Short mmCIF file of C-alpha atoms and ligand atoms in Angstrom, two decimals:
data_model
loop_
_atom_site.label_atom_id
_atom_site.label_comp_id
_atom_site.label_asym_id
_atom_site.label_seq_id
_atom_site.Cartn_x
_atom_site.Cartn_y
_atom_site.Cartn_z
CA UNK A 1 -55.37 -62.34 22.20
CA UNK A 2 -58.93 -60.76 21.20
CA UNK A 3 -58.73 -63.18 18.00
CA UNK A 4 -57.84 -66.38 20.59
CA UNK A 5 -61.33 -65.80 22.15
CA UNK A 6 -63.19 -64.83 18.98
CA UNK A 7 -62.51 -67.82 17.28
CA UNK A 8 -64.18 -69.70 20.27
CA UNK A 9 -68.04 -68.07 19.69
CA UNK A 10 -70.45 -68.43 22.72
CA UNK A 11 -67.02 -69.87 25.05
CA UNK A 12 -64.48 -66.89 24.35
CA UNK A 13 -67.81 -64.69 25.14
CA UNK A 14 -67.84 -66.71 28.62
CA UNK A 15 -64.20 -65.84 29.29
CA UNK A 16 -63.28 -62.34 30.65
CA UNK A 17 -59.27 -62.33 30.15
CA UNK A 18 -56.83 -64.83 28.63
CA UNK A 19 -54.49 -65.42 31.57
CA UNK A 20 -51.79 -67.63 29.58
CA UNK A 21 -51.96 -68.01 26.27
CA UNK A 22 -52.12 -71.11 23.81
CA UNK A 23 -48.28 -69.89 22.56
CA UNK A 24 -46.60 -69.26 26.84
CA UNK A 25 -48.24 -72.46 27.59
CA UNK A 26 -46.80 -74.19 24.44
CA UNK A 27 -43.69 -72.87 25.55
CA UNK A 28 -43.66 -73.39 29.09
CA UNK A 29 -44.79 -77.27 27.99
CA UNK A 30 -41.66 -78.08 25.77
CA UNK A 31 -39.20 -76.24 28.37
CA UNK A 32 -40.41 -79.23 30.81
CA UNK A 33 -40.44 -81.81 27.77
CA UNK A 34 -36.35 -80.86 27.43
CA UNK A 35 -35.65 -80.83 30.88
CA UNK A 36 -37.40 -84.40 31.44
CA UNK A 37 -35.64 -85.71 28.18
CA UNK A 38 -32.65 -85.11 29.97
CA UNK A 39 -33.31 -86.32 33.89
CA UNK A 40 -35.21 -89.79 32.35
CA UNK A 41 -32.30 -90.86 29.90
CA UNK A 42 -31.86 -94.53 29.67
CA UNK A 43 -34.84 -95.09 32.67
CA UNK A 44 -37.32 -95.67 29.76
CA UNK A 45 -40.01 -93.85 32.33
CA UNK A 46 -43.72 -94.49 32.90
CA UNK A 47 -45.38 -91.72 32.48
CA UNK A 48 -48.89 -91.67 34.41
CA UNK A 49 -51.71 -89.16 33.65
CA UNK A 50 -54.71 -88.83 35.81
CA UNK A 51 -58.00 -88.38 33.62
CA UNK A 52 -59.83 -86.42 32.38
CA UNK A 53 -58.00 -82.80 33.10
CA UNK A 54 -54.69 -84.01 31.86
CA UNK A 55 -55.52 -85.00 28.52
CA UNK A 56 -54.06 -81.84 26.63
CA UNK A 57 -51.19 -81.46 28.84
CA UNK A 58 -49.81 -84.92 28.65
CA UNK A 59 -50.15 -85.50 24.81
CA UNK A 60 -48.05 -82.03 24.11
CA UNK A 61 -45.71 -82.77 26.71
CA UNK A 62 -45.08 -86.51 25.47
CA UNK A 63 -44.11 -84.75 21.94
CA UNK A 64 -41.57 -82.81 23.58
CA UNK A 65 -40.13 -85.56 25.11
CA UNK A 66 -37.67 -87.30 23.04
CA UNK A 67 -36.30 -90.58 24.65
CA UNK A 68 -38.57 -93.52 24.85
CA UNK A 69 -41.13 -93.01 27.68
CA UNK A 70 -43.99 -95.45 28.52
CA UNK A 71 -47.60 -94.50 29.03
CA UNK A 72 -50.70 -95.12 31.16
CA UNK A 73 -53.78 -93.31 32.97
CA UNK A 74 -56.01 -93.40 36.43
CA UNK A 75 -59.02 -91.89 37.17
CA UNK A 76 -60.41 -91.48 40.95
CA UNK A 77 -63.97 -89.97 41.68
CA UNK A 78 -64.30 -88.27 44.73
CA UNK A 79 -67.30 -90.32 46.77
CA UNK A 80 -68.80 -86.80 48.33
CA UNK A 81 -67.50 -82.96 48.46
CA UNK A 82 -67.30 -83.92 52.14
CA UNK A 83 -64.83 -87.09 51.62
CA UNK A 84 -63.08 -85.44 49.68
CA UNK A 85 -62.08 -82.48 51.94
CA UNK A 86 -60.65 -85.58 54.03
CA UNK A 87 -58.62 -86.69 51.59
CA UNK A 88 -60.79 -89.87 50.20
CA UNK A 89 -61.04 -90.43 46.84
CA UNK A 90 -61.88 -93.51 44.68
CA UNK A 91 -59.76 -95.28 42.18
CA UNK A 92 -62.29 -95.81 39.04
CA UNK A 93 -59.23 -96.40 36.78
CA UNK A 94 -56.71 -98.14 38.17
CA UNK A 95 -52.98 -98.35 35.98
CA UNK A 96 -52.44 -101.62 33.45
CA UNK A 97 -48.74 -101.54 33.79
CA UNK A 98 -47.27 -102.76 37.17
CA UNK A 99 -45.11 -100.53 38.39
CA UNK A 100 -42.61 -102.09 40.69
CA UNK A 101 -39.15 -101.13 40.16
CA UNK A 102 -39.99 -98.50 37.51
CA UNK A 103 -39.22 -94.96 37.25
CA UNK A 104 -42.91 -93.40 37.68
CA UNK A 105 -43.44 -90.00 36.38
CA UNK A 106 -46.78 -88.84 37.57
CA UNK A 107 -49.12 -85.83 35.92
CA UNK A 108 -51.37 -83.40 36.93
CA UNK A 109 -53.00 -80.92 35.36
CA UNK A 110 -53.73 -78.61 38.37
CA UNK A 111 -52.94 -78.83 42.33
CA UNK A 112 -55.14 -77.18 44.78
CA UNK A 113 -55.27 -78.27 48.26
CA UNK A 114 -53.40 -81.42 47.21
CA UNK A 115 -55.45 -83.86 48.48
CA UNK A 116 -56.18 -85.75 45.54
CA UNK A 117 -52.38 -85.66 44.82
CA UNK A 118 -51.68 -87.05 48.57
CA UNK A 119 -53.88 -89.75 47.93
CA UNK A 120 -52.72 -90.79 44.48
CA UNK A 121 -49.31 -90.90 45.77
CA UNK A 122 -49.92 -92.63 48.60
CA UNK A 123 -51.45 -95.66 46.60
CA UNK A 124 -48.34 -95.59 43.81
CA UNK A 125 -46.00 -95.39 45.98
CA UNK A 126 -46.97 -98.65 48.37
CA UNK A 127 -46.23 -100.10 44.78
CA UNK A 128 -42.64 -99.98 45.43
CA UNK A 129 -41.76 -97.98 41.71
CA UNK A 130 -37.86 -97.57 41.60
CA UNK A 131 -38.91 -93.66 41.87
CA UNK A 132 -41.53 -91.45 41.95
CA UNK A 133 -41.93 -87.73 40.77
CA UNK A 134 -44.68 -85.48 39.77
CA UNK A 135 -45.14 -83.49 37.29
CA UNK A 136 -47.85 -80.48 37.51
CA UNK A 137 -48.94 -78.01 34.79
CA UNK A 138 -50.78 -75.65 37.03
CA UNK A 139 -50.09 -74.76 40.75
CA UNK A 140 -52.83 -73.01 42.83
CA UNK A 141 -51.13 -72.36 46.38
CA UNK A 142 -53.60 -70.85 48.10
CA UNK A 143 -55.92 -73.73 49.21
CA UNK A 144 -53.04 -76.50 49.86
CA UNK A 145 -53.58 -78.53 52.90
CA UNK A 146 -50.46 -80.82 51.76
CA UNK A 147 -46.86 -79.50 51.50
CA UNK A 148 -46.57 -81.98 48.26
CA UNK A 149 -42.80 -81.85 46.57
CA UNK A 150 -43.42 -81.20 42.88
CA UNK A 151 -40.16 -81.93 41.20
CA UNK A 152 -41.86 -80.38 37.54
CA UNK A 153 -44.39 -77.09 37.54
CA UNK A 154 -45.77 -75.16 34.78
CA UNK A 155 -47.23 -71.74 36.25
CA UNK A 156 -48.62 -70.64 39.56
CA UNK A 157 -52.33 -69.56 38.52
CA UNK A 158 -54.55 -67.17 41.31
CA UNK A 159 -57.13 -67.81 43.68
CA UNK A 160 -59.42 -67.40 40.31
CA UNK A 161 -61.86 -69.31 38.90
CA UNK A 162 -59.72 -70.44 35.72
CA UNK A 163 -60.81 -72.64 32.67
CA UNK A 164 -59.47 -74.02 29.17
CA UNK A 165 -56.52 -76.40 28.31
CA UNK A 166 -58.36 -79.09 30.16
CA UNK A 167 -59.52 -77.39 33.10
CA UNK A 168 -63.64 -77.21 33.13
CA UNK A 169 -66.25 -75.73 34.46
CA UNK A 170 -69.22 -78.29 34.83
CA UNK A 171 -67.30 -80.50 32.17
CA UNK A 172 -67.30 -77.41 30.00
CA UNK A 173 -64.52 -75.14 28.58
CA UNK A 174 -61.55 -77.85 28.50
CA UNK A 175 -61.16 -78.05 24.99
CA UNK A 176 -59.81 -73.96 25.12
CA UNK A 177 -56.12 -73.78 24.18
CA UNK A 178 -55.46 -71.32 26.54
CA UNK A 179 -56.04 -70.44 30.18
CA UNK A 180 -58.76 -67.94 30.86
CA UNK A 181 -60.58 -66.26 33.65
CA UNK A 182 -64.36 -67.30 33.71
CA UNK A 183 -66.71 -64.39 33.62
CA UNK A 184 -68.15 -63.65 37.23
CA UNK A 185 -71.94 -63.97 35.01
CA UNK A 186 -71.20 -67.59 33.81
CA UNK A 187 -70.69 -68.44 37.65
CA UNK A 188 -73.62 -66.90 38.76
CA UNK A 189 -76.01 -67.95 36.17
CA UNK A 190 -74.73 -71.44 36.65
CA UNK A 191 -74.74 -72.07 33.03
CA UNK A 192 -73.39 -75.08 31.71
CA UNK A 193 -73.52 -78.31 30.71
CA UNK A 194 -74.13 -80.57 34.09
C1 PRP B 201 -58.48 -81.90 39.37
C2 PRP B 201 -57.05 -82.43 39.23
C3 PRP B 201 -56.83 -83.14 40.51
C4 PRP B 201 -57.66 -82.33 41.50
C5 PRP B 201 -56.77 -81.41 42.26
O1 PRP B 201 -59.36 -82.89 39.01
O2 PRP B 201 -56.88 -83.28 38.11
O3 PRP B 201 -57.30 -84.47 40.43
O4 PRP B 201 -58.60 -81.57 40.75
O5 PRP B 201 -57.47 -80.84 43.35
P1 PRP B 201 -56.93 -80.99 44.83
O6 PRP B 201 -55.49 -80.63 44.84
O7 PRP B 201 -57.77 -79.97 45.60
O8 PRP B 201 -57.20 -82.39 45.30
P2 PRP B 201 -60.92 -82.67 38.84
O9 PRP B 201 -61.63 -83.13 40.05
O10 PRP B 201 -61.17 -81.27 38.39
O11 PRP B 201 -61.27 -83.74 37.69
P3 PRP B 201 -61.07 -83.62 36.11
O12 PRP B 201 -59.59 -83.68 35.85
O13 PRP B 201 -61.76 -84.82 35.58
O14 PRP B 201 -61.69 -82.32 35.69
#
């Protein structure tokens, strides 16, 4: 585990603790790859990931998938902190593929309050798509405003601030392969790259 952060320089210096690593996440990621394989058979699936956090998680869980699946991405931007706490967000990347009468399988990296989620949802589902799950690789419970049904989930993480495997800290940190616990100093200092 020492080794995982070594071999990282300056960013494994910035992490305090691995909190799941690069193998239970592997793991955890083809356990959900099988289980999809099974429930999508013969639905040829569109499977939508929302940039930039689920970049990682959706191209290892799309190799452990093994029927044919479709692919395609959004983005949103949140107009203000304060919009966002009301549930606004922007589209910025809308999908190419319409999705009426398909079988959408939506990603996330991470849920917190679920407001981005709601929204997201919301907007795919006045699409009319012949179903519509979701699919999230981290859960963080404590903040949710929005009892969201998440049909697939990966691990509950803490009320910590958490980075790596796409998750960032000021667009920083995403390209770690496993999940670790920021030091309290790189917080404070502010360091980073925005
Ligand atoms: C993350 C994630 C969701 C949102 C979840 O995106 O991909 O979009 O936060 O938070 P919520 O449940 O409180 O709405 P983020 O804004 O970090 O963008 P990124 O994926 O580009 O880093």
């Amino acid at each position: 585990m020492e080794d995982a952060r070594k071999a990282f320089g300056s960013m494994g210096n910035d992490i305090q603790d691995i909190l799941i690593p690069a193998e239970a996440l592997q793991k955890r990621i083809a356990d959900l790859g099988r289980q999809i394989s099974l429930d999508y058979l013969g639905l040829n699936p569109l499977v939508v990931g929302i940039l930039k956090g689920v970049l990682f998680f959706m191209a290892d869980l799309l190799r452990n998938i093994t029927i044919p699946i479709e692919m395609d991405f959004i983005a949103v931007s949140s107009y203000s902190a304060e919009a966002r706490d009301q549930g606004y967000v922007r589209l910025v990347k809308d999908l190419e593929t319409p999705i009426h009468g398909r079988h959408v399988l939506f990603l996330e990296d991470v849920i917190d309050t679920g407001l981005t989620l709601n929204y997201i949802l919301q907007n795919l589902r006045a699409r009319q798509p012949a179903s519509l799950e979701v699919c999230v690789l981290f859960n963080k419970p404590e903040h949710r405003l929005i009892d969201i049904p998440l049909k697939y989930k990966g691990f509950d993480l803490p009320d910590q601030f958490v980075v790596g495997y796409g998750l960032d800290y000021r667009e920083k940190y995403r390209n770690l392969p496993f999940i670790g616990l920021l030091n309290a100093e790189v917080l404070k200092s502010n360091r980073g790259s925005k």
